[in-house]
XYZ file of C-alpha atoms in Angstrom:
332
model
C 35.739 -122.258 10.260
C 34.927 -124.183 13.300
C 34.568 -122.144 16.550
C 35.155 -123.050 20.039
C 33.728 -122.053 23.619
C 34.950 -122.457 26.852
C 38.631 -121.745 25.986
C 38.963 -119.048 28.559
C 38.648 -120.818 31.617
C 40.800 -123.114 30.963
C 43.860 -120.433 29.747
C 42.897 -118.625 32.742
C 42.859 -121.724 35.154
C 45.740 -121.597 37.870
C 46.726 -125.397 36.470
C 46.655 -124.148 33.133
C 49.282 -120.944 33.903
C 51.137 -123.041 37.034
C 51.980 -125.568 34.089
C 53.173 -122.361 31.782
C 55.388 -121.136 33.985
C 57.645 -124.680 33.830
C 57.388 -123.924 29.859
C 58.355 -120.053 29.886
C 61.182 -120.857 33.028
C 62.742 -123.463 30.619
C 66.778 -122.659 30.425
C 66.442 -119.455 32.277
C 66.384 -120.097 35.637
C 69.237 -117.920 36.225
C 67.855 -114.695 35.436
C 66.424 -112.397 38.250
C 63.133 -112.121 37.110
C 62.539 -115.442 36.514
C 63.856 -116.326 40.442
C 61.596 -113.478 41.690
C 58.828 -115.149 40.229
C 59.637 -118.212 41.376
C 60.530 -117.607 44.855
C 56.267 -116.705 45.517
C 55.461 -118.971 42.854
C 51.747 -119.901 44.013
C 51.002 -116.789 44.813
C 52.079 -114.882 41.500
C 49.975 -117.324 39.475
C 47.423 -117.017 41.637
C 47.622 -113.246 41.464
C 47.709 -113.724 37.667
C 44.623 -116.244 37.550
C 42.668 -113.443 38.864
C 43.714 -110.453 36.653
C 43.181 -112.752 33.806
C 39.216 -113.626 35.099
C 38.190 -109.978 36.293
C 39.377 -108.515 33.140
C 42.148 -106.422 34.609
C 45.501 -108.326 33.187
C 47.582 -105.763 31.732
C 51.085 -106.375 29.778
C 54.080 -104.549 31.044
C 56.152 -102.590 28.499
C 58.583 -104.794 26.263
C 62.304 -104.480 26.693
C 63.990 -103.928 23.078
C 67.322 -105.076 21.547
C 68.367 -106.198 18.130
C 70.116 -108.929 16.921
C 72.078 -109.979 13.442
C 70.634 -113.177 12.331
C 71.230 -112.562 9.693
C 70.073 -109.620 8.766
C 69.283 -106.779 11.581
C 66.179 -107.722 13.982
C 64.822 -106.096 16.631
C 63.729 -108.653 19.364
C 60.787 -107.352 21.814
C 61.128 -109.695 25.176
C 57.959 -109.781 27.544
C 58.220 -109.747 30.914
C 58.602 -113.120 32.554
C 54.799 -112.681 33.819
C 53.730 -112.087 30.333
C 55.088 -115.083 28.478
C 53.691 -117.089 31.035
C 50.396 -115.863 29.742
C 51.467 -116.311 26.323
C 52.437 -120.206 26.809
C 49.171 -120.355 28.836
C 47.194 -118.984 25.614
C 49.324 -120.889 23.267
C 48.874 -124.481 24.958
C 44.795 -123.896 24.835
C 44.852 -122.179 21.415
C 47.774 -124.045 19.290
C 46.160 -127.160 18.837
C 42.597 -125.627 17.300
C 44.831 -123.054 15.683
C 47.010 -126.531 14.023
C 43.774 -128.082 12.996
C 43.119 -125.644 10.828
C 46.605 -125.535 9.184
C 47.229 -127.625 5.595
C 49.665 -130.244 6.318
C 51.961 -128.506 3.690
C 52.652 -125.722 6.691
C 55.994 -126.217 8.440
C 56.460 -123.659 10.928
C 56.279 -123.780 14.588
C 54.416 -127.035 14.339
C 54.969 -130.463 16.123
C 56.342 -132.796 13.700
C 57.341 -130.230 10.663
C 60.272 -128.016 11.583
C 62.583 -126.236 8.910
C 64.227 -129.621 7.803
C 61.349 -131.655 6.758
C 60.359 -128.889 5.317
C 63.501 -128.931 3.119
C 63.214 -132.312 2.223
C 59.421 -131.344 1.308
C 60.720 -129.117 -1.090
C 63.054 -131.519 -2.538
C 60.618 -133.829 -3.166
C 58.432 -131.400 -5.129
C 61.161 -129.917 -6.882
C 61.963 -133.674 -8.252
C 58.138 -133.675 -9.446
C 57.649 -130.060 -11.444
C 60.127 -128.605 -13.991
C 59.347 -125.149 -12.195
C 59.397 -122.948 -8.614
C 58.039 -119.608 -7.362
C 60.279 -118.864 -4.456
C 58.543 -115.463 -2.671
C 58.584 -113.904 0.756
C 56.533 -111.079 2.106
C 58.321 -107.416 3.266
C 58.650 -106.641 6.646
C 55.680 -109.474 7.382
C 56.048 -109.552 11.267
C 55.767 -105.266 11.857
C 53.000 -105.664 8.376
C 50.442 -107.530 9.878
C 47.046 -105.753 10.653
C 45.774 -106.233 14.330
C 42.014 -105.718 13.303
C 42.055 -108.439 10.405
C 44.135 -110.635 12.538
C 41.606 -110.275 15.819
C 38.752 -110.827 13.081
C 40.726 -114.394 12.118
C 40.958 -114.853 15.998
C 37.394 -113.664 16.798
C 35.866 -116.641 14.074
C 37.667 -119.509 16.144
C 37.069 -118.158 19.561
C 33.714 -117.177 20.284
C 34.290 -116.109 24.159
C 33.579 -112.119 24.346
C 36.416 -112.568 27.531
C 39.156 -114.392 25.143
C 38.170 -111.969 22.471
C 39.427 -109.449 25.200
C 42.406 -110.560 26.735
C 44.017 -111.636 22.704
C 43.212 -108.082 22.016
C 45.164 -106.799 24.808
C 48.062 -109.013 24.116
C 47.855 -108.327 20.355
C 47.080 -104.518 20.911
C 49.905 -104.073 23.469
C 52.006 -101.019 22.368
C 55.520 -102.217 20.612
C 58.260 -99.087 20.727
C 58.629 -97.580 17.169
C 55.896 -99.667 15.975
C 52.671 -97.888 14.169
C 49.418 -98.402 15.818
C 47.281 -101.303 14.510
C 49.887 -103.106 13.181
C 52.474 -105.441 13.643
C 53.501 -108.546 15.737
C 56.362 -108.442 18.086
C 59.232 -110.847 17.669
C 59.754 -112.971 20.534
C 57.270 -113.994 21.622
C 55.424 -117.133 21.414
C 51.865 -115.986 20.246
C 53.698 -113.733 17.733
C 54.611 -117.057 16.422
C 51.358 -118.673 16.367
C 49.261 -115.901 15.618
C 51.565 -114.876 12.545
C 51.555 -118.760 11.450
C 47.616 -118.737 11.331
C 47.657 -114.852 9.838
C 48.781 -116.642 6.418
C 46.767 -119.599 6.419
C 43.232 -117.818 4.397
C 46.145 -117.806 1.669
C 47.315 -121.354 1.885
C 43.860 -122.344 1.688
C 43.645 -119.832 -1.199
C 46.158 -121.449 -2.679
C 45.849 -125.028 -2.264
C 42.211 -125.293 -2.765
C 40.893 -122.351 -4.912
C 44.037 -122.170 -7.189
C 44.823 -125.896 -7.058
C 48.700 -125.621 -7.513
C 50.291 -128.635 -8.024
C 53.126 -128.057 -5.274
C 52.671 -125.981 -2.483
C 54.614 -125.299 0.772
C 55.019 -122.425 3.168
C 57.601 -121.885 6.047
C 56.222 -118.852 8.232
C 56.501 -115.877 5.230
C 58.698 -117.719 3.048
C 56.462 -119.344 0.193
C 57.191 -121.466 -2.682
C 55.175 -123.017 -5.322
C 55.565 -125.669 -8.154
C 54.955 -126.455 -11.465
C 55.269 -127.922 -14.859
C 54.382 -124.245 -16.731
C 55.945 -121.534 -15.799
C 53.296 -118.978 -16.747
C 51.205 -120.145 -14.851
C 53.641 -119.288 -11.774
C 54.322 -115.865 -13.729
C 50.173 -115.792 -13.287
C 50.252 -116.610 -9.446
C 52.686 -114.452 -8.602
C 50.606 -111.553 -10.222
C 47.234 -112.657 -8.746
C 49.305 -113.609 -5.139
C 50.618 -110.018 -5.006
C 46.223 -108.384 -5.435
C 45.152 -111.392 -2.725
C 47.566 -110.155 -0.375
C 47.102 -106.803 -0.496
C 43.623 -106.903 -0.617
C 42.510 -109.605 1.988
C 45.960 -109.319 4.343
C 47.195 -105.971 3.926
C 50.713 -107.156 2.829
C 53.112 -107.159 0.367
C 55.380 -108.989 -1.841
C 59.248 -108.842 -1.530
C 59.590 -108.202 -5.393
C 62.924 -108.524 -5.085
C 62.932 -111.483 -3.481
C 60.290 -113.001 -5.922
C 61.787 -115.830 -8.224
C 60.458 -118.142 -10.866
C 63.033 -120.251 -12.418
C 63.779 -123.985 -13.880
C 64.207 -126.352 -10.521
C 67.709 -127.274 -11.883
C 68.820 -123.718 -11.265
C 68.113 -124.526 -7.405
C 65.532 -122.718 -5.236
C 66.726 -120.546 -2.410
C 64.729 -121.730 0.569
C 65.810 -121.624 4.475
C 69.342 -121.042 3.997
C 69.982 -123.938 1.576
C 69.721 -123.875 -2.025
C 67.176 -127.019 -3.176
C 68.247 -129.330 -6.251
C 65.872 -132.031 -7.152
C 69.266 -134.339 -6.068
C 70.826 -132.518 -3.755
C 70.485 -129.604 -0.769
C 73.463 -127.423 -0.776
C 73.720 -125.343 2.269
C 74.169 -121.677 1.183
C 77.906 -120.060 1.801
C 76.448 -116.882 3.484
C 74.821 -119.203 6.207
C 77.826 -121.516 6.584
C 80.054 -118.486 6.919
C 78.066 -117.416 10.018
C 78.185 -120.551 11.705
C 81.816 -120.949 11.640
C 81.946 -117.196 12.441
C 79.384 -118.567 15.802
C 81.612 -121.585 16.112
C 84.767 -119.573 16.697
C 83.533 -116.858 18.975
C 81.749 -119.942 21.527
C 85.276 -121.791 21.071
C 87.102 -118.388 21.828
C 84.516 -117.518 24.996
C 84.974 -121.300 26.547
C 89.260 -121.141 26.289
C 88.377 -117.641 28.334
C 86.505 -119.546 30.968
C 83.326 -117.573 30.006
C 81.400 -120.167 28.862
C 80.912 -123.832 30.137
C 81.586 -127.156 28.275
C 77.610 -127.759 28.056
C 76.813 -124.412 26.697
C 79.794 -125.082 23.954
C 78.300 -128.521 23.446
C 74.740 -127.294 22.517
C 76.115 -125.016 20.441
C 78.018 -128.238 18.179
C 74.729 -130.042 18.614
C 72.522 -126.999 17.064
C 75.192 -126.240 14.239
C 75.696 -130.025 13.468
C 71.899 -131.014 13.568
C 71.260 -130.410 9.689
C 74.172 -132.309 9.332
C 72.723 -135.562 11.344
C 68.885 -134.908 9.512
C 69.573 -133.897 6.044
C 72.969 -135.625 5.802
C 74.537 -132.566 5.071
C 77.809 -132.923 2.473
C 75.854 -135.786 0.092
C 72.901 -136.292 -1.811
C 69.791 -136.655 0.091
C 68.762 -140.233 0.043
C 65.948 -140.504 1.997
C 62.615 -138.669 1.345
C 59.331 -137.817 2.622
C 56.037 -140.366 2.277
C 53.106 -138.506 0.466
């Protein structure tokens, strides 16, 4: 792996974290903390600059709460200060971090996104008679600080950025066990758990040679034409990742069936000729629908807000052509 110097100045650079506050202030303007920030705005990232370069940046405590989405989650938000530092990190980091990522990883990635990623899937699942469709349990609060700082530590040489991504890594989450875990929420968590997996994609792709091969953050599914042999990499996946990532397997989430059965992937179910959005999913979004619709006739929400909720529900809809056969595909 490639490693890079001279990454710390320029995460720790007042242009770098002026330019990170636009990014982290984006659609929440409103909120106090945000205007507090704002109101002194040179002189907090100024302030922040210099933490950052004497060593002496320290995260404030996350605020919890949980969401259904659908199943529970508990969401750990940063202070506003915080995920500036986070998009400062992520805009120097991301793109070495994306360089080292197969092509055949969708998540959080200019470009990819959960819908080409679909249509990915299609496309192999016209090619092989057979999938492995796998997660991992738990894989945010399961990841292991020390192996991921040791990932971290190979691209970023810097003894001073080897510091400040163990602080932000190490910070304490509430009712989470020391050493481990990523909170969700933020946008390193996203990163950072994106490149955690990526010693198995390589795994996969290059020691293993399987002849389909995609991954959306923990959600992994491979193709074939035998279906031993995915009976055979699910076996030998389940001793790599508990022995080089300190994870494990959702076994009851683990699947290896014929491609006309249709994989389970993102919400949809995947047919070689078709994507079928799943009920469970569509339930919930008519479920979302009605409660905006409910909130706007109540006056508590605004005509935009309503709007941008069509637009998100509606957008598979407009890319996959949602309610017909796919007809377009990816290029390989």
């Amino acid at each position: 792996m490639k490693s890079y110097s001279g990454l710390f100045g320029r995460i720790a650079a007042p242009g770098t974290l002026d330019a990170a506050v636009d990014r982290a202030a984006r659609g929440k303007h409103e909120r106090l903390r945000v205007q507090r920030f704002l109101a002194d705005r040179a002189a907090n990232v100024e302030r922040l600059s210099n933490e950052i370069r004497c060593g002496e940046y320290r995260p404030r405590p996350y605020t919890q709460f949980g969401v259904l989405d659908p199943k529970p989650r508990l969401i750990s938000c940063a202070d506003f200060r915080d995920r500036v530092v986070h998009h400062a990190v992520c805009a120097v980091l991301a793109p070495l971090i994306d360089r080292r990522l197969i092509d055949d990883n969708y998540a959080c990635r200019i470009g990819k996104g959960s819908h080409r990623a679909l249509l990915r899937a299609q496309l192999l699942a016209r090619r092989h008679g057979w999938f492995l469709k796998t997660d991992i349990r738990r894989y945010y609060d399961s990841v292991d600080h020390a192996i991921l700082l040791g990932k971290l530590g190979r691209l970023c040489r810097e003894p001073a950025l080897q510091s400040l991504l163990a602080t932000l890594i190490e910070h304490p989450i509430p009712g989470q066990a020391a050493g481990k875990g990523l909170p969700i929420g933020n946008l390193t968590s996203q990163w950072f758990a994106n490149f955690y997996l990526d010693e198995m994609d390589h795994w996969l792709k290059e020691a293993r040679r399987i002849p389909g091969y995609l991954r959306y953050m923990d959600d992994i599914a491979c193709w074939a034409d035998d279906k031993d042999q995915l009976f055979a990499l699910a076996a030998d996946l389940r001793v790599f990742l508990a022995e080089r990532l300190g994870l494990q397997l959702k076994e009851e989430r683990t699947q290896v069936a014929p491609v006309s059965e249709g994989m389970p992937f993102l919400g949809w179910r995947v047919h070689p000729g078709v994507l079928r959005q799943q009920g469970q999913r569509l339930r919930r979004q008519r479920r979302l629908l009605a409660r905006r619709e409910a909130a706007y006739l109540r006056g508590e929400l605004g005509a935009r807000q309503l709007q941008d909720c069509v637009r998100a529900i509606s957008g598979p809809r407009r890319f996959l052509g949602y309610g017909a056969a796919i007809r377009s595909v990816i290029d390989v």
